[in-house]
């Protein structure tokens, strides 16, 4: 079986998830899609963003005909996953902040969650905290520019450790002699900056990148599809990246195995 998997994000963040899927399922045909015309999602209001994601994902499903869709974006998953499942029969795998593993791992019971301002504001994120981390102090922080900084750095801009330190500082807390010891990377862009995040941290913490867990989940969903889907298919779309505005894949996408672009122009109405 050669399943065709569509990995969707607003920008380059989902590449961290695509790379983990590639390692887990080397036989899969991977297509990447970035809603580049609408990046960054973190700044969007909820109503227009659900409609935007629904519109772009519907177009992608029509064009690509995937066997499964990975919403490799916390900002989109915490908002639109239920709506996407309602509208389509193809299986969706989402990405939501890894609060459950963080609560299992922390010793100090002080957890930081770094995410976009959108993800931080979601009811879904609050529900994860109440369900899995009720016994912990959870410091939720919406980093205003960190996703854009990751995108710029991958496009070749020099890293600015002082600016990164400013973006992450609020999750490092010391309360009654105990300190934050686990930080959830609740945006798929952030693992792209892992080295810089470690260098900019005031003390050592465990950063949780959910990509390997998502890849395992994708493997389980694909195994559940049986032999029918994609059986015997060659992989004509493998390595394709779709953008919603006109651009070249560039070195960062090519380095992660996506070197052919298809433009599905979907401008954002203002
Ligand atoms: N990569 C996205 C996430 O996981 C969001 C980046 C953005 O578009 O603001 O939340």
Tab-separated table of N, CA and C in Angstrom, residues 128-267:
chain	number	residue	atom	x	y	z
A	128	UNK	N	-7.771	20.905	27.374
A	128	UNK	CA	-6.626	19.984	27.534
A	128	UNK	C	-5.973	20.191	28.902
A	129	UNK	N	-5.846	21.443	29.300
A	129	UNK	CA	-5.207	21.744	30.595
A	129	UNK	C	-6.071	21.213	31.742
A	130	UNK	N	-7.372	21.473	31.666
A	130	UNK	CA	-8.250	21.026	32.755
A	130	UNK	C	-8.304	19.515	32.860
A	131	UNK	N	-8.204	18.839	31.718
A	131	UNK	CA	-8.312	17.386	31.731
A	131	UNK	C	-7.007	16.720	32.168
A	132	UNK	N	-5.886	17.203	31.657
A	132	UNK	CA	-4.635	16.455	31.837
A	132	UNK	C	-3.629	17.109	32.788
A	133	UNK	N	-3.769	18.410	33.032
A	133	UNK	CA	-2.730	19.082	33.816
A	133	UNK	C	-3.337	19.856	34.979
A	134	UNK	N	-4.453	19.352	35.482
A	134	UNK	CA	-5.161	20.052	36.573
A	134	UNK	C	-4.294	20.149	37.830
A	135	UNK	N	-3.291	19.239	37.959
A	135	UNK	CA	-2.444	19.232	39.147
A	135	UNK	C	-1.166	20.054	38.945
A	136	UNK	N	-1.057	20.744	37.824
A	136	UNK	CA	0.172	21.498	37.510
A	136	UNK	C	-0.130	22.988	37.382
A	137	UNK	N	0.918	23.799	37.514
A	137	UNK	CA	0.826	25.206	37.100
A	137	UNK	C	1.165	25.213	35.614
A	138	UNK	N	0.257	25.710	34.814
A	138	UNK	CA	0.516	25.743	33.373
A	138	UNK	C	0.645	27.206	32.947
A	139	UNK	N	1.819	27.551	32.449
A	139	UNK	CA	2.064	28.929	32.008
A	139	UNK	C	1.888	28.949	30.488
A	140	UNK	N	0.734	29.455	30.075
A	140	UNK	CA	0.399	29.501	28.643
A	140	UNK	C	0.890	30.835	28.095
A	141	UNK	N	1.644	30.776	27.014
A	141	UNK	CA	2.114	32.046	26.457
A	141	UNK	C	1.950	32.084	24.934
A	142	UNK	N	1.259	33.086	24.467
A	142	UNK	CA	1.103	33.297	23.029
A	142	UNK	C	2.276	34.145	22.539
A	143	UNK	N	3.193	33.510	21.828
A	143	UNK	CA	4.388	34.230	21.357
A	143	UNK	C	4.009	35.016	20.103
A	144	UNK	N	4.122	36.339	20.134
A	144	UNK	CA	3.611	37.132	19.020
A	144	UNK	C	4.312	36.873	17.683
A	145	UNK	N	5.637	36.663	17.721
A	145	UNK	CA	6.363	36.652	16.433
A	145	UNK	C	7.197	35.403	16.182
A	146	UNK	N	7.129	34.434	17.068
A	146	UNK	CA	8.072	33.308	16.969
A	146	UNK	C	7.891	32.484	15.692
A	147	UNK	N	6.647	32.266	15.256
A	147	UNK	CA	6.432	31.489	14.017
A	147	UNK	C	7.029	32.239	12.826
A	148	UNK	N	6.819	33.543	12.802
A	148	UNK	CA	7.390	34.332	11.691
A	148	UNK	C	8.918	34.337	11.739
A	149	UNK	N	9.464	34.327	12.959
A	149	UNK	CA	10.923	34.293	13.085
A	149	UNK	C	11.472	32.964	12.553
A	150	UNK	N	10.762	31.872	12.822
A	150	UNK	CA	11.193	30.562	12.318
A	150	UNK	C	11.163	30.562	10.798
A	151	UNK	N	10.090	31.108	10.247
A	151	UNK	CA	9.920	31.144	8.794
A	151	UNK	C	11.052	31.986	8.165
A	152	UNK	N	11.348	33.132	8.771
A	152	UNK	CA	12.393	34.013	8.229
A	152	UNK	C	13.756	33.327	8.301
A	153	UNK	N	14.003	32.656	9.429
A	153	UNK	CA	15.309	32.006	9.582
A	153	UNK	C	15.492	30.896	8.541
A	154	UNK	N	14.434	30.127	8.304
A	154	UNK	CA	14.547	29.066	7.293
A	154	UNK	C	14.711	29.636	5.898
A	155	UNK	N	14.211	30.855	5.715
A	155	UNK	CA	14.365	31.484	4.397
A	155	UNK	C	15.729	32.160	4.271
A	156	UNK	N	16.572	32.055	5.319
A	156	UNK	CA	17.949	32.533	5.198
A	156	UNK	C	18.312	33.718	6.077
A	157	UNK	N	17.342	34.287	6.820
A	157	UNK	CA	17.670	35.428	7.682
A	157	UNK	C	18.508	34.937	8.871
A	158	UNK	N	19.400	35.797	9.385
A	158	UNK	CA	20.197	35.360	10.542
A	158	UNK	C	19.317	35.243	11.785
A	159	UNK	N	19.676	34.333	12.704
A	159	UNK	CA	18.845	34.194	13.908
A	159	UNK	C	19.178	35.314	14.884
A	160	UNK	N	18.159	35.715	15.642
A	160	UNK	CA	18.316	36.800	16.595
A	160	UNK	C	17.976	36.229	17.970
A	161	UNK	N	19.029	35.758	18.669
A	161	UNK	CA	18.797	35.057	19.945
A	161	UNK	C	18.138	35.943	20.998
A	162	UNK	N	18.473	37.239	20.976
A	162	UNK	CA	17.886	38.138	21.979
A	162	UNK	C	16.382	38.257	21.742
A	163	UNK	N	15.975	38.341	20.461
A	163	UNK	CA	14.542	38.443	20.162
A	163	UNK	C	13.837	37.130	20.523
A	164	UNK	N	14.483	35.997	20.253
A	164	UNK	CA	13.877	34.703	20.609
A	164	UNK	C	13.740	34.605	22.130
A	165	UNK	N	14.771	35.043	22.845
A	165	UNK	CA	14.712	35.004	24.313
A	165	UNK	C	13.521	35.817	24.813
A	166	UNK	N	13.276	36.951	24.186
A	166	UNK	CA	12.136	37.793	24.581
A	166	UNK	C	10.806	37.099	24.326
A	167	UNK	N	10.721	36.351	23.225
A	167	UNK	CA	9.469	35.656	22.874
A	167	UNK	C	9.145	34.527	23.857
A	168	UNK	N	10.181	33.898	24.409
A	168	UNK	CA	9.930	32.707	25.234
A	168	UNK	C	10.025	32.977	26.740
A	169	UNK	N	10.545	34.139	27.119
A	169	UNK	CA	10.815	34.415	28.542
A	169	UNK	C	9.620	34.139	29.474
A	170	UNK	N	8.380	34.502	29.093
A	170	UNK	CA	7.275	34.351	30.057
A	170	UNK	C	7.018	32.923	30.535
A	171	UNK	N	7.422	31.884	29.783
A	171	UNK	CA	7.126	30.513	30.247
A	171	UNK	C	8.153	30.019	31.268
A	172	UNK	N	9.227	30.786	31.453
A	172	UNK	CA	10.226	30.381	32.448
A	172	UNK	C	9.865	31.044	33.776
A	173	UNK	N	9.324	30.261	34.691
A	173	UNK	CA	8.851	30.833	35.955
A	173	UNK	C	9.442	30.072	37.129
A	174	UNK	N	9.633	30.803	38.208
A	174	UNK	CA	10.109	30.196	39.441
A	174	UNK	C	9.035	30.491	40.478
A	175	UNK	N	8.437	29.431	41.033
A	175	UNK	CA	7.346	29.634	41.986
A	175	UNK	C	7.644	28.793	43.233
A	176	UNK	N	7.738	29.433	44.369
A	176	UNK	CA	8.015	28.746	45.646
A	176	UNK	C	9.226	27.814	45.528
A	177	UNK	N	10.271	28.284	44.902
A	177	UNK	CA	11.510	27.498	44.820
A	177	UNK	C	11.523	26.448	43.723
A	178	UNK	N	10.410	26.278	43.001
A	178	UNK	CA	10.397	25.301	41.892
A	178	UNK	C	10.378	26.074	40.569
A	179	UNK	N	10.921	25.445	39.509
A	179	UNK	CA	11.017	26.149	38.232
A	179	UNK	C	10.360	25.339	37.112
A	180	UNK	N	9.946	26.050	36.078
A	180	UNK	CA	9.468	25.389	34.857
A	180	UNK	C	10.507	24.355	34.429
A	181	UNK	N	10.071	23.100	34.201
A	181	UNK	CA	11.047	22.100	33.734
A	181	UNK	C	10.665	21.474	32.387
A	182	UNK	N	9.430	21.712	31.922
A	182	UNK	CA	9.001	21.162	30.633
A	182	UNK	C	8.300	22.281	29.858
A	183	UNK	N	8.649	22.428	28.595
A	183	UNK	CA	7.991	23.438	27.760
A	183	UNK	C	7.437	22.751	26.505
A	184	UNK	N	6.130	22.870	26.335
A	184	UNK	CA	5.451	22.282	25.171
A	184	UNK	C	5.633	23.222	23.974
A	185	UNK	N	6.093	22.685	22.869
A	185	UNK	CA	6.170	23.477	21.629
A	185	UNK	C	4.822	23.329	20.933
A	186	UNK	N	3.924	24.258	21.233
A	186	UNK	CA	2.537	24.152	20.776
A	186	UNK	C	2.288	24.836	19.449
A	187	UNK	N	3.315	24.925	18.631
A	187	UNK	CA	3.213	25.443	17.264
A	187	UNK	C	4.252	24.681	16.477
A	188	UNK	N	3.856	24.141	15.330
A	188	UNK	CA	4.769	23.272	14.578
A	188	UNK	C	5.973	24.026	14.004
A	189	UNK	N	5.914	25.343	13.997
A	189	UNK	CA	7.084	26.104	13.555
A	189	UNK	C	8.228	26.054	14.570
A	190	UNK	N	7.902	25.907	15.842
A	190	UNK	CA	8.925	26.118	16.871
A	190	UNK	C	10.039	25.070	16.873
A	191	UNK	N	9.762	23.787	16.583
A	191	UNK	CA	10.885	22.839	16.550
A	191	UNK	C	11.928	23.188	15.483
A	192	UNK	N	11.538	23.998	14.497
A	192	UNK	CA	12.522	24.440	13.497
A	192	UNK	C	13.610	25.292	14.147
A	193	UNK	N	13.294	25.865	15.313
A	193	UNK	CA	14.240	26.733	16.029
A	193	UNK	C	14.785	26.061	17.289
A	194	UNK	N	14.727	24.740	17.368
A	194	UNK	CA	15.052	24.082	18.636
A	194	UNK	C	16.421	24.497	19.196
A	195	UNK	N	17.429	24.505	18.352
A	195	UNK	CA	18.775	24.880	18.824
A	195	UNK	C	18.773	26.291	19.408
A	196	UNK	N	18.092	27.207	18.737
A	196	UNK	CA	18.037	28.604	19.208
A	196	UNK	C	17.218	28.694	20.502
A	197	UNK	N	16.137	27.904	20.588
A	197	UNK	CA	15.315	27.929	21.804
A	197	UNK	C	16.148	27.459	22.994
A	198	UNK	N	16.944	26.413	22.762
A	198	UNK	CA	17.784	25.915	23.858
A	198	UNK	C	18.814	26.974	24.253
A	199	UNK	N	19.399	27.611	23.243
A	199	UNK	CA	20.435	28.615	23.531
A	199	UNK	C	19.840	29.852	24.215
A	200	UNK	N	18.577	30.146	23.939
A	200	UNK	CA	17.962	31.369	24.488
A	200	UNK	C	17.246	31.121	25.817
A	201	UNK	N	17.246	29.871	26.294
A	201	UNK	CA	16.540	29.563	27.551
A	201	UNK	C	17.372	30.002	28.752
A	202	UNK	N	16.726	30.579	29.774
A	202	UNK	CA	17.496	30.985	30.955
A	202	UNK	C	17.993	29.794	31.775
A	203	UNK	N	17.338	28.629	31.682
A	203	UNK	CA	17.853	27.395	32.274
A	203	UNK	C	17.379	26.232	31.417
A	204	UNK	N	17.943	25.060	31.689
A	204	UNK	CA	17.663	23.902	30.835
A	204	UNK	C	16.259	23.358	31.143
A	205	UNK	N	15.481	23.140	30.097
A	205	UNK	CA	14.158	22.520	30.234
A	205	UNK	C	14.046	21.442	29.152
A	206	UNK	N	13.041	20.561	29.277
A	206	UNK	CA	12.749	19.640	28.168
A	206	UNK	C	11.728	20.310	27.267
A	207	UNK	N	12.061	20.462	26.003
A	207	UNK	CA	11.089	20.969	25.034
A	207	UNK	C	10.379	19.770	24.417
A	208	UNK	N	9.054	19.806	24.363
A	208	UNK	CA	8.325	18.680	23.772
A	208	UNK	C	7.885	19.037	22.355
A	209	UNK	N	8.443	18.285	21.396
A	209	UNK	CA	8.072	18.400	19.978
A	209	UNK	C	7.106	17.247	19.690
A	210	UNK	N	5.879	17.544	19.309
A	210	UNK	CA	4.899	16.460	19.146
A	210	UNK	C	5.037	15.668	17.849
A	211	UNK	N	5.971	16.062	16.958
A	211	UNK	CA	6.000	15.453	15.621
A	211	UNK	C	6.111	13.918	15.633
A	212	UNK	N	7.004	13.317	16.441
A	212	UNK	CA	7.082	11.844	16.402
A	212	UNK	C	5.769	11.181	16.815
A	213	UNK	N	5.079	11.750	17.799
A	213	UNK	CA	3.795	11.161	18.235
A	213	UNK	C	2.744	11.287	17.131
A	214	UNK	N	2.762	12.408	16.418
A	214	UNK	CA	1.797	12.580	15.321
A	214	UNK	C	2.092	11.566	14.215
A	215	UNK	N	3.372	11.378	13.930
A	215	UNK	CA	3.741	10.411	12.878
A	215	UNK	C	3.264	9.005	13.257
A	216	UNK	N	3.386	8.647	14.536
A	216	UNK	CA	2.900	7.312	14.955
A	216	UNK	C	1.392	7.214	14.757
A	217	UNK	N	0.701	8.290	15.073
A	217	UNK	CA	-0.767	8.320	14.911
A	217	UNK	C	-1.129	8.175	13.425
A	218	UNK	N	-0.390	8.855	12.562
A	218	UNK	CA	-0.640	8.745	11.120
A	218	UNK	C	-0.446	7.289	10.692
A	219	UNK	N	0.606	6.653	11.207
A	219	UNK	CA	0.866	5.249	10.870
A	219	UNK	C	-0.304	4.364	11.266
A	220	UNK	N	-0.867	4.613	12.444
A	220	UNK	CA	-1.996	3.790	12.917
A	220	UNK	C	-3.223	4.024	12.040
A	221	UNK	N	-3.466	5.274	11.668
A	221	UNK	CA	-4.636	5.572	10.817
A	221	UNK	C	-4.469	4.915	9.450
A	222	UNK	N	-3.278	5.015	8.888
A	222	UNK	CA	-3.019	4.421	7.571
A	222	UNK	C	-3.170	2.897	7.642
A	223	UNK	N	-2.655	2.292	8.701
A	223	UNK	CA	-2.774	0.830	8.845
A	223	UNK	C	-4.252	0.438	8.890
A	224	UNK	N	-5.071	1.295	9.493
A	224	UNK	CA	-6.501	1.016	9.611
A	224	UNK	C	-7.263	1.152	8.295
A	225	UNK	N	-6.628	1.779	7.292
A	225	UNK	CA	-7.337	1.972	6.022
A	225	UNK	C	-7.390	0.689	5.202
A	226	UNK	N	-6.508	-0.262	5.507
A	226	UNK	CA	-6.515	-1.519	4.764
A	226	UNK	C	-5.779	-1.371	3.450
A	227	UNK	N	-5.805	-2.428	2.641
A	227	UNK	CA	-4.990	-2.464	1.430
A	227	UNK	C	-5.612	-1.728	0.251
A	228	UNK	N	-6.897	-1.411	0.355
A	228	UNK	CA	-7.584	-0.810	-0.781
A	228	UNK	C	-7.013	0.528	-1.185
A	229	UNK	N	-6.803	1.424	-0.197
A	229	UNK	CA	-6.400	2.795	-0.514
A	229	UNK	C	-5.007	2.844	-1.118
A	230	UNK	N	-4.917	3.420	-2.258
A	230	UNK	CA	-3.607	3.694	-2.849
A	230	UNK	C	-2.849	2.457	-3.295
A	231	UNK	N	-3.463	1.278	-3.238
A	231	UNK	CA	-2.735	0.056	-3.576
A	231	UNK	C	-2.249	0.127	-5.019
A	232	UNK	N	-0.991	-0.206	-5.224
A	232	UNK	CA	-0.465	-0.292	-6.582
A	232	UNK	C	-0.233	1.051	-7.242
A	233	UNK	N	-0.539	2.144	-6.573
A	233	UNK	CA	-0.372	3.470	-7.169
A	233	UNK	C	1.123	3.808	-7.259
A	234	UNK	N	1.527	4.437	-8.343
A	234	UNK	CA	2.889	4.968	-8.328
A	234	UNK	C	2.781	6.261	-7.508
A	235	UNK	N	3.865	6.996	-7.378
A	235	UNK	CA	3.794	8.144	-6.470
A	235	UNK	C	4.064	9.444	-7.218
A	236	UNK	N	3.190	9.789	-8.159
A	236	UNK	CA	3.489	10.939	-9.019
A	236	UNK	C	3.538	12.267	-8.268
A	237	UNK	N	2.869	12.360	-7.141
A	237	UNK	CA	2.822	13.650	-6.442
A	237	UNK	C	3.821	13.729	-5.290
A	238	UNK	N	4.578	12.672	-5.051
A	238	UNK	CA	5.498	12.695	-3.907
A	238	UNK	C	6.495	13.853	-4.040
A	239	UNK	N	6.632	14.632	-2.975
A	239	UNK	CA	7.579	15.751	-3.011
A	239	UNK	C	6.990	17.040	-3.546
A	240	UNK	N	5.662	17.020	-3.792
A	240	UNK	CA	5.003	18.238	-4.281
A	240	UNK	C	4.643	19.145	-3.098
A	241	UNK	N	4.826	20.451	-3.280
A	241	UNK	CA	4.353	21.410	-2.272
A	241	UNK	C	3.389	22.385	-2.951
A	242	UNK	N	2.230	22.570	-2.326
A	242	UNK	CA	1.223	23.504	-2.854
A	242	UNK	C	1.261	24.789	-2.033
A	243	UNK	N	1.246	25.916	-2.714
A	243	UNK	CA	1.181	27.225	-2.051
A	243	UNK	C	-0.088	27.943	-2.489
A	244	UNK	N	-0.586	28.837	-1.631
A	244	UNK	CA	-1.783	29.585	-1.998
A	244	UNK	C	-1.445	30.984	-2.538
A	245	UNK	N	-0.174	31.295	-2.613
A	245	UNK	CA	0.244	32.470	-3.376
A	245	UNK	C	1.445	32.066	-4.223
A	246	UNK	N	1.840	32.974	-5.101
A	246	UNK	CA	2.871	32.616	-6.078
A	246	UNK	C	4.244	32.654	-5.420
A	247	UNK	N	4.921	31.543	-5.345
A	247	UNK	CA	6.279	31.522	-4.805
A	247	UNK	C	6.990	30.243	-5.203
A	248	UNK	N	8.287	30.268	-5.042
A	248	UNK	CA	9.132	29.099	-5.330
A	248	UNK	C	9.289	28.308	-4.038
A	249	UNK	N	9.515	26.985	-4.113
A	249	UNK	CA	9.708	26.231	-2.880
A	249	UNK	C	10.909	26.723	-2.078
A	250	UNK	N	12.003	27.108	-2.745
A	250	UNK	CA	13.173	27.587	-2.003
A	250	UNK	C	13.903	26.447	-1.319
A	251	UNK	N	15.068	26.807	-0.771
A	251	UNK	CA	15.978	25.790	-0.238
A	251	UNK	C	15.399	25.041	0.961
A	252	UNK	N	14.646	25.726	1.801
A	252	UNK	CA	14.166	25.068	3.034
A	252	UNK	C	13.203	23.933	2.706
A	253	UNK	N	12.279	24.157	1.788
A	253	UNK	CA	11.348	23.087	1.399
A	253	UNK	C	12.101	21.968	0.684
A	254	UNK	N	13.019	22.370	-0.217
A	254	UNK	CA	13.763	21.358	-0.981
A	254	UNK	C	14.571	20.474	-0.040
A	255	UNK	N	15.159	21.099	0.999
A	255	UNK	CA	15.979	20.319	1.939
A	255	UNK	C	15.139	19.275	2.669
A	256	UNK	N	13.855	19.518	2.781
A	256	UNK	CA	12.987	18.562	3.475
A	256	UNK	C	12.231	17.685	2.475
A	257	UNK	N	12.664	17.705	1.225
A	257	UNK	CA	12.118	16.750	0.251
A	257	UNK	C	10.969	17.277	-0.588
A	258	UNK	N	10.676	18.576	-0.512
A	258	UNK	CA	9.571	19.137	-1.307
A	258	UNK	C	10.148	20.175	-2.266
A	259	UNK	N	10.381	19.742	-3.495
A	259	UNK	CA	11.109	20.623	-4.405
A	259	UNK	C	10.322	20.998	-5.656
A	260	UNK	N	9.041	20.567	-5.730
A	260	UNK	CA	8.224	20.946	-6.895
A	260	UNK	C	7.012	21.684	-6.367
A	261	UNK	N	6.722	22.847	-6.932
A	261	UNK	CA	5.604	23.632	-6.410
A	261	UNK	C	4.409	23.609	-7.355
A	262	UNK	N	3.214	23.604	-6.763
A	262	UNK	CA	1.994	23.850	-7.523
A	262	UNK	C	1.318	25.042	-6.836
A	263	UNK	N	0.940	26.031	-7.647
A	263	UNK	CA	0.333	27.233	-7.063
A	263	UNK	C	-1.180	27.124	-7.190
A	264	UNK	N	-1.873	27.158	-6.052
A	264	UNK	CA	-3.336	27.231	-6.049
A	264	UNK	C	-3.640	28.628	-5.517
A	265	UNK	N	-3.685	29.614	-6.407
A	265	UNK	CA	-3.793	30.994	-5.937
A	265	UNK	C	-5.116	31.207	-5.210
A	266	UNK	N	-5.042	31.531	-3.926
A	266	UNK	CA	-6.238	31.784	-3.128
A	266	UNK	C	-5.979	33.034	-2.280
A	267	UNK	N	-6.056	34.206	-2.899
A	267	UNK	CA	-5.731	35.424	-2.166
A	267	UNK	C	-6.672	35.637	-0.980
